Coordinates of C-alpha atoms in Angstrom, one line a residue:
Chain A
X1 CA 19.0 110.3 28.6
X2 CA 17.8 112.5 31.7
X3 CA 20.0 114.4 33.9
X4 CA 19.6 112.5 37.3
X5 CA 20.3 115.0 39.9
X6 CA 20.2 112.5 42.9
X7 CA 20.7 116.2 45.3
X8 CA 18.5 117.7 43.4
X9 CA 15.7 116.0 42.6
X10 CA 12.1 116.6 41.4
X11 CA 9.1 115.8 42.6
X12 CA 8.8 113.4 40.0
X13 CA 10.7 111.2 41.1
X14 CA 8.8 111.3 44.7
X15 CA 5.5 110.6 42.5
X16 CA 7.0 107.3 41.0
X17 CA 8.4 106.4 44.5
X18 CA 5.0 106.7 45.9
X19 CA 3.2 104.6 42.9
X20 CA 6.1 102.3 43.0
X21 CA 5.7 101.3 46.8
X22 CA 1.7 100.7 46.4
X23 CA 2.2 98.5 43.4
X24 CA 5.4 96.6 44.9
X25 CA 6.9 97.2 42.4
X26 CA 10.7 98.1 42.6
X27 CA 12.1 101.0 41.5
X28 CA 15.3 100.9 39.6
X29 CA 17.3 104.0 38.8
X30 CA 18.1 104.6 35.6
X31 CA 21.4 104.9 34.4
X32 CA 23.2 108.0 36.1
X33 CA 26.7 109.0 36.8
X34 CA 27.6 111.3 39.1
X35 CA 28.9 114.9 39.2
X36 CA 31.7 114.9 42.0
X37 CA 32.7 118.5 40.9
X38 CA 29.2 120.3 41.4
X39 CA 28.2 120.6 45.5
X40 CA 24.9 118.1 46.1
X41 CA 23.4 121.1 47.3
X42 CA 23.9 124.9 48.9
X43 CA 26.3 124.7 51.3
X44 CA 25.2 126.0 55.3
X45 CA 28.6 126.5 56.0
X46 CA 29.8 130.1 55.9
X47 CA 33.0 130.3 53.8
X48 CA 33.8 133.3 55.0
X49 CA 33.8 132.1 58.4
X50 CA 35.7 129.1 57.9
X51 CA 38.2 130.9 56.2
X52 CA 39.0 133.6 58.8
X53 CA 38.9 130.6 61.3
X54 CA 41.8 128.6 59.5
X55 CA 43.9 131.7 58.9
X56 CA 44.2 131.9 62.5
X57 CA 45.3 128.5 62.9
X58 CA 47.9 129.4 60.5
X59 CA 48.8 132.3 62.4
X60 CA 49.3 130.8 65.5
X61 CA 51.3 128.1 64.1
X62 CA 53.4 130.4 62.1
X63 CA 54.1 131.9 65.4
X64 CA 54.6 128.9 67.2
X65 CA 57.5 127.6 64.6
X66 CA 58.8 131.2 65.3
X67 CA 59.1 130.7 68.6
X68 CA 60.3 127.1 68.8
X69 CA 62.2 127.1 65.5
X70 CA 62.6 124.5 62.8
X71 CA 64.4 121.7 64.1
X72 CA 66.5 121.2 61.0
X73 CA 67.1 125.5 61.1
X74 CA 68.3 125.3 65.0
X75 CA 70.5 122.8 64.0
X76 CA 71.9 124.6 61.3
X77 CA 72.0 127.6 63.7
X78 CA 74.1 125.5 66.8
X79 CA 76.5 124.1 63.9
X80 CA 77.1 127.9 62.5
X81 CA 77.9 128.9 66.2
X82 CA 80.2 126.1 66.9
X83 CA 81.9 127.0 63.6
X84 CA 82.4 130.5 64.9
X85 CA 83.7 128.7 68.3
X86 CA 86.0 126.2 66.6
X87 CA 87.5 129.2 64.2
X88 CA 88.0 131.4 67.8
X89 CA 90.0 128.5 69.2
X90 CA 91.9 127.9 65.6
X91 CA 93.4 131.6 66.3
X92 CA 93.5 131.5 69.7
X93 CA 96.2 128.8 69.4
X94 CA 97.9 130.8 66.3
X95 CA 97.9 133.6 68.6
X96 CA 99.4 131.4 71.3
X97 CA 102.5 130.1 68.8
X98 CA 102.8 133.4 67.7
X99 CA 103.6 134.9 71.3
X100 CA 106.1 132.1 71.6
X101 CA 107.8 132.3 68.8
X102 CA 107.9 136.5 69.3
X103 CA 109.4 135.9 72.6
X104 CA 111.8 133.5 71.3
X105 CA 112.9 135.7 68.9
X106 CA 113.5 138.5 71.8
X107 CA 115.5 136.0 73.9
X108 CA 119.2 137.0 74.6
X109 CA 121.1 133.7 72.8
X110 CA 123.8 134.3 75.1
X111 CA 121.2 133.4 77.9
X112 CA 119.1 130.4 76.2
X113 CA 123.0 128.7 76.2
X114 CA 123.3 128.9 79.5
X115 CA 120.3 127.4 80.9
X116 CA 123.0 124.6 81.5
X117 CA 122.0 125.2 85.1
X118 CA 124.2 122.1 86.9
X119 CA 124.0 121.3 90.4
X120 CA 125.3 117.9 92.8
X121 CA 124.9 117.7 96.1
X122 CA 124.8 114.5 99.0
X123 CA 124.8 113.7 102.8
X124 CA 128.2 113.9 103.9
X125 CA 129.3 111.3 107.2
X126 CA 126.4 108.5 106.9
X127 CA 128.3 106.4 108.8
X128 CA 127.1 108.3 111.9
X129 CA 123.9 106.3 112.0
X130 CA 125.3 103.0 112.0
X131 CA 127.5 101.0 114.7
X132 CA 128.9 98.2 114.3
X133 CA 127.7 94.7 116.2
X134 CA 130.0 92.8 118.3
X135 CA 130.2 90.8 115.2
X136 CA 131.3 92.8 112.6
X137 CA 127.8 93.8 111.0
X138 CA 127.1 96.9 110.5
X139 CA 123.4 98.3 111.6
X140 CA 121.5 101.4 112.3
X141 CA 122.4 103.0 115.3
X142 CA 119.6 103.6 117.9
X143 CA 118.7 107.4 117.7
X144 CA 117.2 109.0 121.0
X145 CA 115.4 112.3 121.1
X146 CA 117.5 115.4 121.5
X147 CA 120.1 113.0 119.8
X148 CA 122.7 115.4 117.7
X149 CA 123.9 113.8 114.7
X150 CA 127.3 115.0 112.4
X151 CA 125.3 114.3 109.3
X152 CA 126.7 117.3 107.2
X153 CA 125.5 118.0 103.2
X154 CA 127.0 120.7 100.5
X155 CA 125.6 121.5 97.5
X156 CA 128.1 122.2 94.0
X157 CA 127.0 124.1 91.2
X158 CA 128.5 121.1 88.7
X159 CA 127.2 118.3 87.3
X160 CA 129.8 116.3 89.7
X161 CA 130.4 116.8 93.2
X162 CA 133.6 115.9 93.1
X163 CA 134.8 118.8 89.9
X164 CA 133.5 119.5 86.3
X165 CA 134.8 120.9 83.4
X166 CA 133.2 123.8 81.5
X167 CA 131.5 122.5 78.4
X168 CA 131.8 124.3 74.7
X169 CA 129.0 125.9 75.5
X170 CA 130.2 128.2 78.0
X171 CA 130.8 128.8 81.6
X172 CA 127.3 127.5 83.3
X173 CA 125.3 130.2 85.0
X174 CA 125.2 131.2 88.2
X175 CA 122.5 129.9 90.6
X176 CA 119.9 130.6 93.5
X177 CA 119.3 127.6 95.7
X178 CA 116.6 126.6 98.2
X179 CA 116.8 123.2 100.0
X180 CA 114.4 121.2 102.2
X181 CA 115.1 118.5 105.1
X182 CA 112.3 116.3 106.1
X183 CA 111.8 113.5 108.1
X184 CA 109.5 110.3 106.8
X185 CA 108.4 108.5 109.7
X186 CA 105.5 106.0 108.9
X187 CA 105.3 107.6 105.3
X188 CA 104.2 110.9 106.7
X189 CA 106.2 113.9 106.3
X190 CA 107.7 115.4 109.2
X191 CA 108.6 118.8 109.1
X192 CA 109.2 119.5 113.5
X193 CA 111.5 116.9 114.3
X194 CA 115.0 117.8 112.1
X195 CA 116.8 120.8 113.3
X196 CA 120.0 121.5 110.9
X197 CA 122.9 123.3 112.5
X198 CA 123.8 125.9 109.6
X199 CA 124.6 129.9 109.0
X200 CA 121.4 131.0 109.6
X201 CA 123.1 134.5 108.3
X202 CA 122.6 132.7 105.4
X203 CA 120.0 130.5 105.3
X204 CA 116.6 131.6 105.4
X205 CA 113.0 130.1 106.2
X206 CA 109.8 130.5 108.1
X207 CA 109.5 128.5 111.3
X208 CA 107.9 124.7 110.3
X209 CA 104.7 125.6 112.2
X210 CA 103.7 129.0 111.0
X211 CA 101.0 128.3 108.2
X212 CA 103.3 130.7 105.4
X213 CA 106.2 127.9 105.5
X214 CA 106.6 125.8 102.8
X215 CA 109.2 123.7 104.4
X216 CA 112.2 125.5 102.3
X217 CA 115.5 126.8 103.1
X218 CA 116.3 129.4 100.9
X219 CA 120.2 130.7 100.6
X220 CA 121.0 134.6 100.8
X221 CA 123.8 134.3 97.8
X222 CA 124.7 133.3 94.4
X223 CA 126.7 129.5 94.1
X224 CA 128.8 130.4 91.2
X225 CA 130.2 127.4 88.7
X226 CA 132.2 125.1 90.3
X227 CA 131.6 126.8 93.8
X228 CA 130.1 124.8 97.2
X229 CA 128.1 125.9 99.8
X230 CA 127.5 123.5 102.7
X231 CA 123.7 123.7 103.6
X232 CA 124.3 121.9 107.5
X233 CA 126.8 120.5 109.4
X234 CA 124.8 118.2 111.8
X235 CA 121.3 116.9 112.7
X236 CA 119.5 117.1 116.0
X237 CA 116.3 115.4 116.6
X238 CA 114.3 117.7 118.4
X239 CA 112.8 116.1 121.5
X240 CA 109.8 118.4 122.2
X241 CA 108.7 116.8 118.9
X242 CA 109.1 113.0 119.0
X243 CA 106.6 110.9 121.5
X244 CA 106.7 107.5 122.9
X245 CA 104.9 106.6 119.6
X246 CA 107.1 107.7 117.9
X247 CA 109.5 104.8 119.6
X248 CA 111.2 101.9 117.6
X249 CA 110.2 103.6 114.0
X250 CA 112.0 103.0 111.0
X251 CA 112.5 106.9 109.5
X252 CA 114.4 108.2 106.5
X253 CA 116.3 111.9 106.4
X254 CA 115.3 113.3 103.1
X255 CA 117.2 116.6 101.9
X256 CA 115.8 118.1 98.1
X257 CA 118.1 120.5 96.9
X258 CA 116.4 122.8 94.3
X259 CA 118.3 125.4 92.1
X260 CA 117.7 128.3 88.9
X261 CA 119.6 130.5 87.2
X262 CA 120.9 133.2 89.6
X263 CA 118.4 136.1 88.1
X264 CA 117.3 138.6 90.6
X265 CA 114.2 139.5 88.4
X266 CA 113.1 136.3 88.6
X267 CA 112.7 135.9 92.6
X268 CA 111.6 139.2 92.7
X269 CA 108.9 140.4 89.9
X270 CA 108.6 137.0 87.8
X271 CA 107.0 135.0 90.3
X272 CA 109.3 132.3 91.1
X273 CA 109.7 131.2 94.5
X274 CA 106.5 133.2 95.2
X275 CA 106.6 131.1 98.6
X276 CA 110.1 132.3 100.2
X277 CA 109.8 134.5 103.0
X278 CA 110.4 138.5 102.6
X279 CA 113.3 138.5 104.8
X280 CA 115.3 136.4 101.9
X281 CA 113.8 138.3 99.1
X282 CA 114.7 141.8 100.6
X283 CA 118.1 140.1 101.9
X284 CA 118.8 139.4 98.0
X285 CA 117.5 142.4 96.5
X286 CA 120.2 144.3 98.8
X287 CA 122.9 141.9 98.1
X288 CA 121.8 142.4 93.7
X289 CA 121.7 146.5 94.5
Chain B
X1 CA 66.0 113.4 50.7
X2 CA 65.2 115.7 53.8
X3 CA 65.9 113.2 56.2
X4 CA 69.5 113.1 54.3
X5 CA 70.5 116.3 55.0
X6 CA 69.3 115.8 58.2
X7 CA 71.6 113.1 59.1
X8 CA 74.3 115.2 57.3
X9 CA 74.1 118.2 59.6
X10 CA 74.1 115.7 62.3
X11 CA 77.3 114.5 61.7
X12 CA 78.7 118.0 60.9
X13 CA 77.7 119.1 64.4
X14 CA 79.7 115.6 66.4
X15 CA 82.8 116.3 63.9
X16 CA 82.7 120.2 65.0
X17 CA 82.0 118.8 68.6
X18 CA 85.6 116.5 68.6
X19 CA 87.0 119.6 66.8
X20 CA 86.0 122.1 69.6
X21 CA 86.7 119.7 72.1
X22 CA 90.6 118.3 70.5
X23 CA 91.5 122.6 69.8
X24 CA 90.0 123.4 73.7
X25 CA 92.4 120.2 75.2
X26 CA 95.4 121.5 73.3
X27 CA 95.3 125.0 74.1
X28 CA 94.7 124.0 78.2
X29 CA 97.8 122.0 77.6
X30 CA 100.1 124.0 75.8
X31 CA 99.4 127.1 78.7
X32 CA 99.7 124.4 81.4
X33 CA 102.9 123.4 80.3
X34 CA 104.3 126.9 79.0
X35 CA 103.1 127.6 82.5
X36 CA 105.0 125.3 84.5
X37 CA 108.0 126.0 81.5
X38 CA 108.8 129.2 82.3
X39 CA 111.7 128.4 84.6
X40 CA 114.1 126.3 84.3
X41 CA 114.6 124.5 87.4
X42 CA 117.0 121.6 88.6
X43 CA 116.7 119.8 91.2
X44 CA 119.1 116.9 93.3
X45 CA 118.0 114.4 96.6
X46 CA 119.9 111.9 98.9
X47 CA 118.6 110.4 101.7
X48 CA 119.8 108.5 105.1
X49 CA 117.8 105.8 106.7
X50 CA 117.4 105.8 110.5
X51 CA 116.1 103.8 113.1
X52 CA 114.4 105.3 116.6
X53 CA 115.2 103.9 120.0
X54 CA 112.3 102.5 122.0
X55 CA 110.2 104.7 123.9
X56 CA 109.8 104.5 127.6
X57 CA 106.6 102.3 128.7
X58 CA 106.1 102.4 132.7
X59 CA 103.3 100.3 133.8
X60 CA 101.4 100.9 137.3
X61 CA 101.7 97.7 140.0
X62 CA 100.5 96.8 143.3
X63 CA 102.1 93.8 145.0
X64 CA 101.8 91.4 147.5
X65 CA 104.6 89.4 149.3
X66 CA 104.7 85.9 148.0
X67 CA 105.0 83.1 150.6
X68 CA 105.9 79.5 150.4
X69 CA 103.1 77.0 151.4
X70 CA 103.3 77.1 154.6
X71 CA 102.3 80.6 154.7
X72 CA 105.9 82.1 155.7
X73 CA 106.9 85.1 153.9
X74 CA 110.0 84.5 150.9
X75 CA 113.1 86.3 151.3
X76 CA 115.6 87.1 149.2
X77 CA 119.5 86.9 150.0
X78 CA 119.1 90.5 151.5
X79 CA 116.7 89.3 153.6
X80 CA 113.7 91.3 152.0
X81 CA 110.6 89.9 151.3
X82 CA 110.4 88.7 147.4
X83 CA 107.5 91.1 145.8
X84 CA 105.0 90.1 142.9
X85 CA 104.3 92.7 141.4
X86 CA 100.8 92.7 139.3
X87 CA 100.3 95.2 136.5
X88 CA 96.6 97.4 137.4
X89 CA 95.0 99.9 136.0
X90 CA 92.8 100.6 138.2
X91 CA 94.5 101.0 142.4
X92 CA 92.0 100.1 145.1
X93 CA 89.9 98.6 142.8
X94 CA 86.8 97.8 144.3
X95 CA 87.6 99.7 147.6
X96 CA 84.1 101.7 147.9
X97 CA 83.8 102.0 151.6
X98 CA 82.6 104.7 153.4
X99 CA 85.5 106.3 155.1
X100 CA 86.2 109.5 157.8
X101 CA 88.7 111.8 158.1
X102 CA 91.5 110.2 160.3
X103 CA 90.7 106.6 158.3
X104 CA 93.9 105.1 157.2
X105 CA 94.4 103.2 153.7
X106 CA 96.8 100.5 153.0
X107 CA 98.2 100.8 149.9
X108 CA 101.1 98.7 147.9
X109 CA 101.9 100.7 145.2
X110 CA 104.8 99.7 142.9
X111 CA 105.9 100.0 138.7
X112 CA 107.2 98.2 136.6
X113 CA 109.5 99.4 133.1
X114 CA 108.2 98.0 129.7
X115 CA 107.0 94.8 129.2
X116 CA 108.0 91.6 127.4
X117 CA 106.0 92.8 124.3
X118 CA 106.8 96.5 124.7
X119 CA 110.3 96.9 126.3
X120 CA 111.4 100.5 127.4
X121 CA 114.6 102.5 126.8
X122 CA 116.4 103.3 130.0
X123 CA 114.6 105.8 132.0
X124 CA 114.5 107.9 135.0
X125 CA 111.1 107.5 137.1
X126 CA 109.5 109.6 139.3
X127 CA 106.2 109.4 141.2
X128 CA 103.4 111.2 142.7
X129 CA 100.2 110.8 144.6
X130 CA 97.2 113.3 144.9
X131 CA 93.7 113.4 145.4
X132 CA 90.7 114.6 143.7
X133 CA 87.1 114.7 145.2
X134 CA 83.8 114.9 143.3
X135 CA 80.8 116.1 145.0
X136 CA 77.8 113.3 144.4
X137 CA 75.3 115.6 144.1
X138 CA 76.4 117.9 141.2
X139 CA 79.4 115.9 139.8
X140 CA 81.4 118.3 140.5
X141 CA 85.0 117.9 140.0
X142 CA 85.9 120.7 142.8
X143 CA 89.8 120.3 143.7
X144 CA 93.0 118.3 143.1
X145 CA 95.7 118.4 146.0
X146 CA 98.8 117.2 146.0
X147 CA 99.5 114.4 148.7
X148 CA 103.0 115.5 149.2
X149 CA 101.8 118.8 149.8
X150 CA 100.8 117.5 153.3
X151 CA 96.9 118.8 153.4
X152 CA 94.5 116.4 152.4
X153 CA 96.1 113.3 153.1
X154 CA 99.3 112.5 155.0
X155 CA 101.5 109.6 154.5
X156 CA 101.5 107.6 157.9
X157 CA 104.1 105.2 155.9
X158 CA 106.8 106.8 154.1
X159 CA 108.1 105.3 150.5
X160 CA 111.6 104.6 151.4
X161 CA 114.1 107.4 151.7
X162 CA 117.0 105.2 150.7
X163 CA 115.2 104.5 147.1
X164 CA 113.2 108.1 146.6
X165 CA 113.6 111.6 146.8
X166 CA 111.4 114.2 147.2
X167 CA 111.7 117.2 145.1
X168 CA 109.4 120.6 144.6
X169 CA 110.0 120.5 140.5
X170 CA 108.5 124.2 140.4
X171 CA 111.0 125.2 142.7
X172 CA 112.6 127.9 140.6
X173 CA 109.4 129.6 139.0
X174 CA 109.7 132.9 138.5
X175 CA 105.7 133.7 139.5
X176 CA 105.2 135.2 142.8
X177 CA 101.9 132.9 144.0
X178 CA 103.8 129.3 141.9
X179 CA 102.1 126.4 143.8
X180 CA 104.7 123.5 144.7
X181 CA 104.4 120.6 142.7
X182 CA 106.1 117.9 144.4
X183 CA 107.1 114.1 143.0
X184 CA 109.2 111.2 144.6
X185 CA 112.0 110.4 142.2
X186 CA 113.6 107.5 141.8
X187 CA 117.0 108.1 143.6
X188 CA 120.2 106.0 144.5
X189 CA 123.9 107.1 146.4
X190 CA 126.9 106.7 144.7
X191 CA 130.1 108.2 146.8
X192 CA 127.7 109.6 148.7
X193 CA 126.2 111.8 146.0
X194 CA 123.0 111.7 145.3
X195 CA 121.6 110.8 141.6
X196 CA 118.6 109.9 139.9
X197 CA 118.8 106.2 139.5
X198 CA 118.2 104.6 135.9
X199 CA 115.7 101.9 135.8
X200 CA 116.0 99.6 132.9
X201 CA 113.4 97.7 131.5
X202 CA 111.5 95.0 133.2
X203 CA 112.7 96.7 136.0
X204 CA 110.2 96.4 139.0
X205 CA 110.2 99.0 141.5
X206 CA 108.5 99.3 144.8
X207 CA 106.9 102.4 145.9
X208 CA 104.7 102.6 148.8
X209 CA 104.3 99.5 151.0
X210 CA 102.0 101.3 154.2
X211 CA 99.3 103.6 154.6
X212 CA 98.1 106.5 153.9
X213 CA 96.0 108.8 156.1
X214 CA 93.2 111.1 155.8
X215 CA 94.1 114.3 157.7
X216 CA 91.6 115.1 160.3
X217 CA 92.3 118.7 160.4
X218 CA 92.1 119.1 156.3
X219 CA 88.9 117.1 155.7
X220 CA 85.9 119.2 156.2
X221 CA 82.4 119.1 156.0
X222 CA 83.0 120.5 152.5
X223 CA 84.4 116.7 151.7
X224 CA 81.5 115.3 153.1
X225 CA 79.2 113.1 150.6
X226 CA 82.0 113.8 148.2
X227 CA 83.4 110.6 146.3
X228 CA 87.8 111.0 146.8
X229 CA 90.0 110.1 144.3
X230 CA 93.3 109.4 145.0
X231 CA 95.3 109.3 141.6
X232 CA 99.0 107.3 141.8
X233 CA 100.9 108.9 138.9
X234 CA 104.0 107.8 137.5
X235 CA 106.4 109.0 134.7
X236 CA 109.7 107.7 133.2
X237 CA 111.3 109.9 130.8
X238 CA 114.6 108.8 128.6
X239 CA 118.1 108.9 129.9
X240 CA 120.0 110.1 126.6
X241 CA 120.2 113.9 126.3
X242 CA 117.7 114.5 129.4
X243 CA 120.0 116.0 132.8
X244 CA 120.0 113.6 135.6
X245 CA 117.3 115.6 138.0
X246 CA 118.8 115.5 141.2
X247 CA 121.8 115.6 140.1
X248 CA 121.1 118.6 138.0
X249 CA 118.7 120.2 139.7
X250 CA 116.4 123.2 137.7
X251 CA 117.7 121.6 134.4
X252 CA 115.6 119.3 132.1
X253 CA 112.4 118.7 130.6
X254 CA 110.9 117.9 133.6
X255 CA 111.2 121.1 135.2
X256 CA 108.7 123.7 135.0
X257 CA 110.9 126.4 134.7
X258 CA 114.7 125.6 133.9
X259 CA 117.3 127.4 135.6
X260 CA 117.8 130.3 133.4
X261 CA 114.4 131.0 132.0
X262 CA 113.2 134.3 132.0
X263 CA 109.6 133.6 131.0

């Protein structure tokens, strides 16, 4: 059988072509199979060139995922980093238990038992706001501004006004005490209209207006166990502060007595009470030294 | 097989995400609260309910004597004529004529205490009258005077002495150049002393029944083309805890400067 070389042909075949069309006859191919492994013919293309040209491409795109990064490898990457955060945190909060449990260890146990700080205290004479009706009720009494009255409150370091008994546990501490008297009229907060009759020897603030107040009166002493201070002894309602607004309103005295353990450190470099005035802290640092 | 592990590290990353997230939460908490642990505080509150009195509400009138239908004026067992007083806003409302100095004004000035839907506390009253002019052209605002001061306008009709007093309440400033400020107050006799008298409310009170007059000698071509105001103030103030101020003269809120002030 021939080698049919349908890229290569002859000029054999063109002959038989040529006789073939002028005698109508058809021409049929012999049998053939082709060679898909050999080129039909010399390549035009420049290898060379191609080559250089595609190696480029695969430059630029080996650049490109440099740049950009693997999807699945900047995932990996993030979940490595938030591994690293995660572990940071883990010993953050060891660190955090271990300070607390070091400083528990330094506590004085004497001291940790007597955070039993106790305190009572209540308005005194609440019959002063109320008269009674021509028949036998008994109802708020009309208050007028300037009005003065015998409303009188005490604080106790106990856990009843009226006496307490030491626990097992020891004699309760000491304690510092701060107090604050406000007026709600209409559910706002009034601060100017309540002026308490009291030691102000002993009582300190900052005036209600002056923007360093924080409404507080602080005590210049220690209430020991089982000892009372009176905080005031009557109310006047200041009349440069109520309007005709003002007139007819329900209102409600309020008086917050707040108390810690008696420790001079505390109020002075520990940072509680940060808001008393300077008078009362220097007052107290005398009275400790 | 690559789209496994794919989904895999997906997951990984949300369960270290809750992780991160959960350890951040707790260690905010745990130095908020060892924050606001550090002292040991106690605290106690009690509380007293109270009621306000009423404030004062005074109310500006002008009046007219009532008459029966035939025209004749009602009296009342004193023999005065019976008043109806009707609550304004606005005195010599509508009154826009052009007027000279000498021109006299009728006026019928009263008050009245609280109202049926707004009733007053007790109060002492006092009253005064002054004028303000405006120049038309500019809009200028250029002086207020006091009419008891006895410049700009002059009272031809008196309010009654028997009812008011008149009293300089800047009597005892301490400044060198103080400027009177003068106000008829509401004033009755008892034994012959003299004391502010308390007006309770739905009380109504008569003022100034007469006129007014535009002093000739005090109205200059500086008031001409000007637009006069004549304001009719009145003020009540509480009884409780405020000194009667005639009585107690230099003492009270009322006062500029209180008897004993230094400043």
């Amino acid at each position: 059988m021939a080698d049919y070389d349908p890229y290569h042909n002859n000029g054999n075949n063109n002959v038989n072509n040529s006789n073939n069309n002028g005698s109508n006859n058809q021409y049929r191919p012999p049998d053939r199979s082709i060679n898909v492994t050999q080129p039909r013919r010399e390549s035009s293309i420049d290898a060379s060139r191609v080559s250089a040209y595609t190696m480029r491409e695969q430059q630029a795109l080996e650049r490109l995922k440099k740049t950009v990064g693997n999807p699945n490898q900047r995932e990996n990457r993030m979940s490595h980093l938030k591994t690293i955060i995660a572990i940071i945190l883990i010993l953050l909060l060891l660190a955090l238990a271990v300070v607390f449990i070091f400083l528990i260890g330094k506590a004085d146990p004497n001291r940790i038992l007597q955070y039993d700080i106790r305190i009572s205290m209540q308005i005194e004479n609440k019959s002063a706001l109320s008269v009674l009706t021509s028949d036998g009720r008994e109802q708020l009494r009309e208050i007028n501004p300037g009005d003065t009255v015998p409303l009188r409150a005490s604080i106790r370091n106990a856990n009843e006004f009226y006496g307490d008994e030491n626990t097992d546990d020891g004699t309760p501490p000491p304690i510092f005490v701060r107090f604050k008297l406000v007026l709600v009229l209409d559910y706002e907060e009034r601060y100017d209209v309540l002026i308490p009759a009291m030691n102000e020897t002993l009582w300190y603030s900052y005036p209600y207006d002056d923007p360093r107040s924080d409404h507080y009166y602080y005590y210049a002493g220690t209430v020991y166990f089982q000892q009372s201070e009176e905080l005031f002894s009557a109310i006047t309602f200041d009349g440069e502060s109520l309007f005709c607004e003002d007139g007819g309103k329900y209102g409600q005295i309020q008086v917050m007595v707040e108390s810690i353990e008696a420790n001079i450190n505390s109020i002075m470099s520990e940072g509680i009470w940060q808001s008393a005035p300077n008078e009362w802290r220097n007052v107290m640092y005398n009275l400790e030294y | 097989m690559q789209k496994k592990s794919s989904i895999e590290l997906k997951k990984k990353i949300q369960v270290q995400n809750m992780i991160i997230m959960a350890l951040a939460i707790i260690i905010v908490v745990l130095m908020a609260i060892s924050g606001t642990a550090a002292w040991y505080i106690r605290t106690k509150s009690d509380s007293a309910d109270i009621i306000l009195s009423n404030p004062v509400n005074i109310y500006i009138t002008e009046f007219e004597e009532m008459t029966d239908g035939s025209g004749h004026q009602i009296l009342d067992s004193n023999g005065n004529p019976v008043l109806n007083h009707v609550t304004t806003e606005d005195i010599l409302e509508g009154y826009n004529s052009r007027i000279y100095p000498g021109d006299n004004i009728k006026l019928k000035l009263g008050m009245q205490l609280g109202s049926r839907q707004e009733p007053s506390s007790p109060a002492y009253v006092r009253v005064k009258l002054s004028i303000a002019w405006t120049k038309i052209s500019t809009g200028e605002q250029l002086q207020l005077s006091d009419l008891a001061q006895d410049n700009m306008i002059t009272y031809k009709d008196k309010p009654n002495e028997e009812n008011w007093k008149l009293l300089d309440f800047n009597k005892y400033s301490t400044e060198e150049d103080a400027t009177p400020d003068y106000w008829y107050v509401y004033k009755t006799i008892t034994n012959g002393q003299e004391t502010a008298r308390i007006a309770r409310s739905l009380e109504q009170i008569e003022f100034l029944n007469g006129f007014i007059n535009l002093n000739k000698q005090e109205i200059t071509n500086a008031q001409a083309n000007c637009k006069l105001t004549i304001n009719y103030i009145v003020e009540a103030i509480q009884v409780p805890n405020v000194p009667d101020p005639i009585a107690e003269e230099g003492k009270g809120p009322w006062w500029h400067y209180a008897l004993g002030d230094t400043d």
